[in-house]
Short mmCIF file of C-alpha atoms and ligand atoms in Angstrom, two decimals:
data_model
loop_
_atom_site.label_atom_id
_atom_site.label_comp_id
_atom_site.label_asym_id
_atom_site.label_seq_id
_atom_site.Cartn_x
_atom_site.Cartn_y
_atom_site.Cartn_z
CA MET R 4 -17.13 -11.37 6.08
CA ALA R 5 -19.92 -8.83 5.88
CA GLU R 6 -23.37 -9.90 4.68
CA LEU R 7 -24.07 -8.54 1.20
CA PHE R 8 -27.37 -7.96 -0.61
CA TYR R 9 -28.04 -7.61 -4.34
CA ASP R 10 -31.12 -6.89 -6.48
CA ASP R 11 -32.26 -10.53 -6.29
CA ASP R 12 -32.37 -10.35 -2.49
CA ALA R 13 -35.04 -7.63 -2.44
CA ASP R 14 -38.62 -7.34 -3.63
CA LEU R 15 -39.34 -3.97 -5.26
CA SER R 16 -43.10 -4.40 -4.82
CA VAL R 17 -42.76 -3.97 -1.04
CA ILE R 18 -41.78 -0.30 -1.32
CA GLN R 19 -44.00 0.20 -4.40
CA SER R 20 -47.02 -0.59 -2.23
CA LYS R 21 -46.13 2.12 0.29
CA LYS R 22 -46.23 5.89 0.38
CA VAL R 23 -42.78 7.34 1.06
CA ALA R 24 -42.14 10.83 2.45
CA ILE R 25 -38.67 12.23 1.74
CA ILE R 26 -37.93 14.99 4.25
CA GLY R 27 -35.42 17.46 2.79
CA TYR R 28 -34.36 17.98 -0.79
CA GLY R 29 -30.61 18.47 -0.58
CA SER R 30 -27.78 16.23 -1.72
CA GLN R 31 -29.38 12.94 -0.62
CA GLY R 32 -33.03 14.06 -0.65
CA HIS R 33 -33.25 14.88 -4.34
CA ALA R 34 -31.51 11.63 -5.32
CA HIS R 35 -33.71 9.39 -3.16
CA ALA R 36 -36.93 11.14 -4.23
CA LEU R 37 -36.17 10.99 -7.96
CA ASN R 38 -34.80 7.43 -7.94
CA LEU R 39 -37.78 6.14 -5.95
CA ARG R 40 -40.21 7.94 -8.25
CA ASP R 41 -38.50 6.46 -11.31
CA SER R 42 -38.71 3.02 -9.68
CA GLY R 43 -42.48 3.36 -9.51
CA VAL R 44 -42.78 4.38 -5.85
CA ASP R 45 -45.39 6.86 -4.60
CA VAL R 46 -43.23 9.72 -3.24
CA VAL R 47 -43.99 12.99 -1.52
CA VAL R 48 -41.24 15.48 -0.65
CA GLY R 49 -41.69 17.23 2.73
CA LEU R 50 -40.22 20.73 2.92
CA ARG R 51 -40.40 23.75 5.18
CA GLU R 52 -42.79 26.54 4.14
CA GLY R 53 -40.80 28.89 1.92
CA SER R 54 -38.03 26.36 1.29
CA SER R 55 -35.89 27.31 -1.68
CA SER R 56 -35.89 23.64 -2.72
CA ARG R 57 -39.65 23.61 -3.37
CA ALA R 58 -39.35 25.00 -6.90
CA LYS R 59 -36.57 22.53 -7.76
CA ALA R 60 -38.60 19.53 -6.59
CA GLU R 61 -41.75 20.70 -8.37
CA GLU R 62 -39.81 21.32 -11.57
CA GLN R 63 -38.90 17.61 -11.49
CA GLY R 64 -42.60 16.77 -11.32
CA LEU R 65 -42.44 15.67 -7.68
CA ASN R 66 -45.30 16.03 -5.27
CA VAL R 67 -44.30 18.57 -2.56
CA ALA R 68 -45.99 19.19 0.80
CA THR R 69 -45.15 20.66 4.19
CA VAL R 70 -43.23 18.29 6.44
CA ALA R 71 -46.34 17.73 8.59
CA ASP R 72 -48.59 16.91 5.61
CA ALA R 73 -46.00 14.67 3.96
CA VAL R 74 -45.55 12.70 7.19
CA ARG R 75 -49.31 12.37 7.83
CA SER R 76 -49.83 10.35 4.67
CA ALA R 77 -46.60 8.32 4.75
CA ASP R 78 -45.89 4.66 5.50
CA VAL R 79 -42.15 5.32 5.33
CA VAL R 80 -40.56 8.62 6.41
CA MET R 81 -36.95 9.07 5.23
CA ILE R 82 -35.31 11.91 7.14
CA LEU R 83 -32.76 13.64 4.88
CA ALA R 84 -32.46 17.03 6.55
CA PRO R 85 -29.03 18.00 7.95
CA ASP R 86 -28.11 15.91 11.02
CA GLN R 87 -28.06 18.94 13.34
CA VAL R 88 -31.67 19.95 12.54
CA GLN R 89 -33.18 16.45 12.66
CA ARG R 90 -33.82 16.40 16.43
CA ARG R 91 -35.96 19.56 16.39
CA LEU R 92 -37.63 18.67 13.10
CA TYR R 93 -38.55 15.24 14.46
CA ALA R 94 -39.93 16.58 17.75
CA GLU R 95 -41.91 19.44 16.22
CA GLU R 96 -43.10 18.29 12.81
CA ILE R 97 -42.50 14.59 12.30
CA GLU R 98 -43.35 12.77 15.53
CA PRO R 99 -46.72 14.49 16.15
CA ASN R 100 -47.88 13.56 12.63
CA LEU R 101 -46.55 10.00 12.25
CA LYS R 102 -48.96 7.19 11.44
CA ASP R 103 -48.87 4.65 14.29
CA ASP R 104 -47.13 2.05 12.15
CA ALA R 105 -44.98 4.34 9.99
CA ALA R 106 -41.37 3.29 9.45
CA ILE R 107 -38.69 5.90 10.14
CA PHE R 108 -35.66 5.80 7.85
CA PHE R 109 -32.29 7.54 8.00
CA ALA R 110 -29.22 7.82 5.78
CA HIS R 111 -26.87 8.27 8.75
CA GLY R 112 -27.21 6.92 12.27
CA PHE R 113 -26.13 10.04 14.16
CA ASN R 114 -29.42 11.05 15.81
CA ILE R 115 -30.37 7.49 16.79
CA ARG R 116 -26.89 6.47 17.99
CA PHE R 117 -26.51 9.54 20.20
CA GLY R 118 -30.13 9.53 21.42
CA TYR R 119 -31.25 12.85 19.93
CA ILE R 120 -34.20 11.03 18.33
CA LYS R 121 -35.97 8.25 20.25
CA PRO R 122 -38.80 6.80 18.15
CA SER R 123 -41.49 5.03 20.16
CA ALA R 124 -41.54 1.23 20.12
CA GLY R 125 -44.26 0.81 17.45
CA HIS R 126 -42.15 2.17 14.61
CA ASP R 127 -39.65 0.33 12.45
CA VAL R 128 -36.35 2.25 12.44
CA ALA R 129 -33.97 1.53 9.58
CA MET R 130 -31.07 3.01 7.68
CA VAL R 131 -30.31 3.01 3.97
CA ALA R 132 -27.11 5.01 3.53
CA PRO R 133 -25.55 5.39 0.09
CA LYS R 134 -21.76 5.43 0.27
CA GLY R 135 -21.51 8.42 -2.04
CA PRO R 136 -22.82 11.97 -2.46
CA GLY R 137 -26.42 12.39 -3.60
CA HIS R 138 -25.43 13.73 -6.99
CA THR R 139 -23.59 10.50 -7.71
CA VAL R 140 -26.51 8.43 -6.40
CA ARG R 141 -28.77 10.10 -8.96
CA ARG R 142 -26.26 10.07 -11.83
CA GLU R 143 -25.45 6.37 -11.40
CA TYR R 144 -29.12 5.43 -11.20
CA GLU R 145 -29.85 7.27 -14.45
CA ALA R 146 -26.93 5.44 -16.06
CA GLY R 147 -28.48 2.10 -15.06
CA ARG R 148 -25.97 1.53 -12.26
CA GLY R 149 -25.97 2.26 -8.54
CA VAL R 150 -23.91 3.46 -5.59
CA PRO R 151 -23.34 0.82 -2.86
CA VAL R 152 -25.50 1.30 0.22
CA ILE R 153 -25.21 0.18 3.79
CA VAL R 154 -28.36 -1.06 5.43
CA ALA R 155 -29.29 -1.44 9.09
CA VAL R 156 -32.36 -2.07 11.19
CA GLU R 157 -32.39 -0.60 14.69
CA GLN R 158 -36.00 -1.40 15.60
CA ASP R 159 -38.12 -4.08 13.90
CA ALA R 160 -41.61 -3.42 15.24
CA SER R 161 -43.45 -4.83 12.21
CA GLY R 162 -41.24 -7.87 11.74
CA ASN R 163 -40.80 -6.69 8.11
CA ALA R 164 -38.30 -3.89 8.60
CA TRP R 165 -35.55 -5.69 6.66
CA ASP R 166 -37.85 -6.37 3.69
CA VAL R 167 -38.86 -2.71 3.55
CA ALA R 168 -35.30 -1.45 3.95
CA LEU R 169 -33.93 -3.75 1.24
CA SER R 170 -36.80 -2.89 -1.09
CA TYR R 171 -36.04 0.82 -0.56
CA ALA R 172 -32.34 0.17 -1.16
CA LYS R 173 -33.21 -1.59 -4.42
CA ALA R 174 -35.50 1.25 -5.53
CA ILE R 175 -32.76 3.89 -5.19
CA GLY R 176 -30.42 1.67 -7.24
CA GLY R 177 -28.16 0.71 -4.36
CA LEU R 178 -28.49 -3.06 -4.74
CA ARG R 179 -27.36 -2.89 -8.39
CA ALA R 180 -23.94 -2.28 -6.79
CA ALA R 181 -24.34 -3.96 -3.38
CA GLY R 182 -25.92 -3.52 0.01
CA ILE R 183 -23.80 -4.22 3.08
CA LYS R 184 -25.41 -5.14 6.39
CA THR R 185 -24.38 -3.00 9.35
CA THR R 186 -25.82 -1.52 12.55
CA PHE R 187 -26.62 2.10 13.47
CA THR R 188 -23.79 1.99 16.00
CA GLU R 189 -21.19 0.64 13.58
CA GLU R 190 -22.20 2.99 10.75
CA THR R 191 -22.22 6.10 12.93
CA GLU R 192 -18.97 5.43 14.75
CA THR R 193 -16.99 4.34 11.67
CA ASP R 194 -18.43 7.14 9.50
CA LEU R 195 -17.52 9.87 11.98
CA PHE R 196 -14.09 8.36 12.65
CA GLY R 197 -13.34 7.97 8.94
CA GLU R 198 -14.26 11.52 8.02
CA GLN R 199 -12.46 13.02 11.01
CA ALA R 200 -9.26 11.01 11.26
CA VAL R 201 -8.65 10.10 7.62
CA LEU R 202 -10.84 11.54 4.88
CA CYS R 203 -11.71 15.12 5.72
CA GLY R 204 -9.72 15.97 8.83
CA GLY R 205 -6.66 13.83 8.22
CA VAL R 206 -6.23 14.60 4.53
CA SER R 207 -6.85 18.35 4.93
CA ALA R 208 -4.34 18.64 7.76
CA LEU R 209 -1.78 16.53 5.89
CA ILE R 210 -2.04 18.77 2.82
CA GLN R 211 -1.90 22.02 4.81
CA ASN R 212 1.13 20.89 6.80
CA GLY R 213 2.95 19.74 3.68
CA PHE R 214 2.24 23.09 2.00
CA GLU R 215 3.47 24.99 5.06
CA VAL R 216 6.71 23.00 5.28
CA LEU R 217 7.55 23.66 1.62
CA THR R 218 6.61 27.36 1.56
CA GLU R 219 8.30 28.06 4.91
CA ALA R 220 11.44 26.50 3.42
CA GLY R 221 11.27 29.10 0.63
CA TYR R 222 9.75 27.11 -2.23
CA GLN R 223 7.16 28.79 -4.46
CA PRO R 224 3.56 28.31 -3.26
CA GLU R 225 2.42 27.36 -6.78
CA ILE R 226 4.94 24.52 -6.93
CA ALA R 227 4.07 23.43 -3.39
CA TYR R 228 0.37 23.39 -4.33
CA PHE R 229 0.98 20.99 -7.20
CA GLU R 230 3.16 18.69 -5.15
CA VAL R 231 0.93 18.33 -2.08
CA LEU R 232 -2.61 19.01 -3.30
CA HIS R 233 -3.10 18.68 -7.04
CA GLU R 234 -1.38 15.30 -7.26
CA MET R 235 -3.39 13.97 -4.32
CA LYS R 236 -6.22 13.13 -6.69
CA LEU R 237 -4.01 11.11 -9.03
CA ILE R 238 -2.71 9.08 -6.09
CA VAL R 239 -6.14 8.58 -4.52
CA ASP R 240 -7.61 7.49 -7.87
CA LEU R 241 -4.97 4.74 -8.10
CA ILE R 242 -5.61 3.65 -4.50
CA TRP R 243 -9.34 3.59 -5.19
CA GLU R 244 -8.87 1.50 -8.33
CA GLY R 245 -6.46 -1.09 -7.00
CA GLY R 246 -5.58 -0.47 -3.40
CA ILE R 247 -2.33 0.95 -2.05
CA SER R 248 -0.48 -1.73 -4.04
CA LYS R 249 -1.65 -0.35 -7.37
CA GLN R 250 -0.52 3.13 -6.38
CA ARG R 251 2.92 1.73 -5.52
CA TRP R 252 3.01 -0.21 -8.77
CA SER R 253 2.26 2.94 -10.78
CA VAL R 254 4.66 5.43 -9.20
CA SER R 255 8.43 5.39 -9.77
CA ASP R 256 10.68 3.16 -7.68
CA THR R 257 12.02 6.35 -6.12
CA ALA R 258 8.56 7.37 -4.98
CA GLU R 259 7.74 3.86 -3.81
CA TYR R 260 10.93 3.60 -1.73
CA GLY R 261 10.26 7.08 -0.27
CA ASP R 262 6.76 5.94 0.62
CA TYR R 263 8.17 3.01 2.66
CA VAL R 264 10.89 4.91 4.48
CA SER R 265 9.19 8.28 5.09
CA GLY R 266 5.47 7.54 5.44
CA PRO R 267 5.95 5.98 8.88
CA ARG R 268 8.21 8.91 9.92
CA VAL R 269 5.31 11.32 9.27
CA ILE R 270 2.44 9.16 10.49
CA THR R 271 4.21 7.96 13.64
CA PRO R 272 2.80 5.61 16.29
CA ASP R 273 1.71 8.63 18.33
CA VAL R 274 -0.48 9.72 15.37
CA LYS R 275 -2.21 6.34 15.66
CA GLU R 276 -2.65 7.01 19.39
CA ASN R 277 -4.24 10.37 18.48
CA MET R 278 -6.57 8.57 16.10
CA LYS R 279 -7.64 6.32 18.96
CA LYS R 280 -8.48 9.41 21.01
CA VAL R 281 -10.61 10.70 18.14
CA LEU R 282 -12.43 7.35 18.11
CA ASP R 283 -12.88 7.56 21.90
CA ASP R 284 -14.53 10.99 21.54
CA VAL R 285 -16.82 9.65 18.81
CA ARG R 286 -17.87 6.64 20.87
CA SER R 287 -18.35 8.51 24.15
CA GLY R 288 -20.62 11.04 22.42
CA ALA R 289 -18.23 13.90 23.26
CA PHE R 290 -17.85 14.88 19.60
CA ALA R 291 -21.61 14.72 18.98
CA GLU R 292 -22.31 16.84 22.04
CA ARG R 293 -19.72 19.47 21.05
CA PHE R 294 -21.11 19.65 17.49
CA ILE R 295 -24.77 19.82 18.51
CA ASN R 296 -24.22 22.31 21.36
CA ASP R 297 -22.30 24.58 19.02
CA GLN R 298 -25.00 24.24 16.32
CA ASP R 299 -27.72 24.99 18.88
CA ALA R 300 -25.87 28.21 19.74
CA GLY R 301 -25.83 29.24 16.07
CA GLY R 302 -22.51 27.57 15.25
CA PRO R 303 -19.99 30.15 16.56
CA GLU R 304 -17.12 27.65 16.77
CA PHE R 305 -18.08 26.07 13.43
CA LYS R 306 -18.08 29.45 11.68
CA GLU R 307 -14.76 30.47 13.25
CA LEU R 308 -13.09 27.21 12.19
CA ARG R 309 -14.57 27.43 8.70
CA SER R 310 -13.26 30.94 8.19
CA ARG R 311 -9.82 29.96 9.54
CA GLY R 312 -9.73 27.13 6.98
CA GLU R 313 -10.77 29.39 4.12
CA ASN R 314 -8.02 31.84 5.05
CA HIS R 315 -5.20 29.29 4.90
CA PRO R 316 -2.72 30.50 2.23
CA ILE R 317 -3.12 27.30 0.19
CA GLU R 318 -6.69 28.33 -0.68
CA ALA R 319 -5.66 31.62 -2.32
CA THR R 320 -2.84 29.91 -4.20
CA GLY R 321 -5.22 27.24 -5.43
CA ARG R 322 -7.91 29.69 -6.53
CA GLU R 323 -5.44 31.59 -8.73
CA LEU R 324 -3.83 28.46 -10.14
CA ARG R 325 -7.08 26.68 -10.96
CA LYS R 326 -8.19 29.67 -13.06
CA LEU R 327 -5.35 28.89 -15.47
CA PHE R 328 -6.62 25.43 -16.27
CA ALA R 329 -9.83 24.69 -18.13
CA TRP R 330 -9.90 21.16 -16.72
CA THR R 331 -10.67 22.45 -13.25
CA GLU R 332 -14.04 23.82 -14.34
CA THR R 333 -16.31 23.12 -11.38
CA ARG R 334 -18.95 20.47 -11.89
CA ASP R 335 -21.14 21.47 -8.97
CA ALA R 336 -23.47 24.28 -9.93
CA ASP R 337 -24.23 25.27 -6.33
CA TYR R 338 -20.59 25.40 -5.18
CA VAL R 339 -19.05 28.89 -5.31
CA GLU R 340 -15.24 29.20 -5.04
CA GLY R 341 -14.17 31.07 -1.91
CA GLN R 342 -17.70 31.09 -0.54
CA VAL R 343 -18.13 27.80 1.23
CA GLY R 344 -21.17 27.91 3.48
CA ARG R 345 -24.87 28.23 3.42
P1 NAD V 404 -28.11 18.69 2.66
O1 NAD V 404 -27.54 19.73 3.56
O2 NAD V 404 -27.58 18.55 1.29
O3 NAD V 404 -29.68 18.89 2.48
C1 NAD V 404 -30.54 18.98 3.53
C2 NAD V 404 -31.90 19.47 3.03
O4 NAD V 404 -32.76 19.46 4.16
C3 NAD V 404 -31.93 20.88 2.50
O5 NAD V 404 -31.65 20.95 1.15
C4 NAD V 404 -33.35 21.29 2.81
O6 NAD V 404 -34.21 20.82 1.78
C5 NAD V 404 -33.67 20.52 4.05
N1 NAD V 404 -33.60 21.30 5.30
C6 NAD V 404 -32.57 22.07 5.74
N2 NAD V 404 -32.86 22.62 6.93
C7 NAD V 404 -34.10 22.18 7.24
C8 NAD V 404 -34.97 22.39 8.33
N3 NAD V 404 -34.61 23.18 9.36
N4 NAD V 404 -36.17 21.78 8.31
C9 NAD V 404 -36.54 20.98 7.28
N5 NAD V 404 -35.77 20.75 6.22
C10 NAD V 404 -34.57 21.34 6.20
O7 NAD V 404 -28.02 17.30 3.48
P2 NAD V 404 -27.44 15.90 2.97
O8 NAD V 404 -25.96 16.01 2.80
O9 NAD V 404 -28.28 15.40 1.86
O10 NAD V 404 -27.66 15.01 4.28
C11 NAD V 404 -28.92 14.44 4.61
C12 NAD V 404 -28.66 13.17 5.40
O11 NAD V 404 -27.98 12.24 4.58
C13 NAD V 404 -27.79 13.37 6.63
O12 NAD V 404 -28.24 12.50 7.64
C14 NAD V 404 -26.41 12.95 6.14
O13 NAD V 404 -25.56 12.52 7.20
C15 NAD V 404 -26.78 11.82 5.22
N6 NAD V 404 -25.80 11.45 4.19
C16 NAD V 404 -25.27 12.41 3.38
C17 NAD V 404 -24.38 12.05 2.39
C18 NAD V 404 -23.80 13.07 1.45
O14 NAD V 404 -22.93 12.70 0.67
N7 NAD V 404 -24.21 14.33 1.43
C19 NAD V 404 -24.02 10.69 2.21
C20 NAD V 404 -24.62 9.73 3.03
C21 NAD V 404 -25.51 10.13 4.01
MG1 MG V 405 -19.48 9.90 5.80
#
């Protein structure tokens, strides 16, 4: 059984007595900075010169500086820039300006696990990773609740790294839900596997293939969309609430029986073997290397794959259908339909 931490296991005054630099003000960055500030922590947000996030952070009353200046004054540096820019950002702007005893924090273990960032031995290295998007981390905190976090310590130079990490986790609201102890290796490998094999990769491919089978058999794309995409949310909500059993309890006996006899015909043992190969590529670093090399070259493969995904016929069908229904009104102000990307 995993080791769990709650509010009573952490001392808020530990992080309140430190200066925290939040590097980046995106999904996670804005949530950490605002939650820490509201928990009475001295926060500075470190951003690139000319960053479009500067105005947003200042509007919230946060103290904003360049990355170098934010790091210079910080006891804890939480790196919340995109994973693929962290290596260069660390080498050029963070490392040269770190206090000797500054702690370096992450919300995902990627750069440590795959060796793109190698902090010197004097620094604590820890992870506080909310298991939800930043917007939820902020919303839950404001509602007096929290999003569960996973916490890990890779390097405990001070001997206090766990106290600081748990105090930080408490300050962003995570321990109101729960903190789960993990390691950088476990978090990174399971996170990448989960998003590739099941959540993002697996689910997207399952939906697209189901849509193709129905439309190629002559059914209307609008009907196919409802059957393989729209209803996905209803099913996943049930699974989330009460496990696969609750989903099976809620659907008709016909659907439940079909689940038992046809699920294993679609997700066959060779699909499980393919999943193991995905895990092998995560663990060997082959996936990380492919991603980072492509990003370093400007992301040609990434852009090609993204545009292929956007051009799948299910996207056009969905865009038209969703217009008909008020309940699909998008909740994310910075997401533009049909224009995924930066
Ligand atoms: P994001 O893309 O939303 O935001 C990154 C921010 O970094 C930008 O808004 C910008 O302020 C800054 N930035 C971008 N390029 C930069 C550069 N070259 N130099 C300096 N700053 C730059 O990122 P995110 O999704 O918040 O991810 C941050 C970290 O949190 C990652 O390690 C990610 O794996 C992790 N994480 C994300 C989520 C999530 O749901 N989004 C959940 C858990 C952990
Ligand atoms: Mg993830």
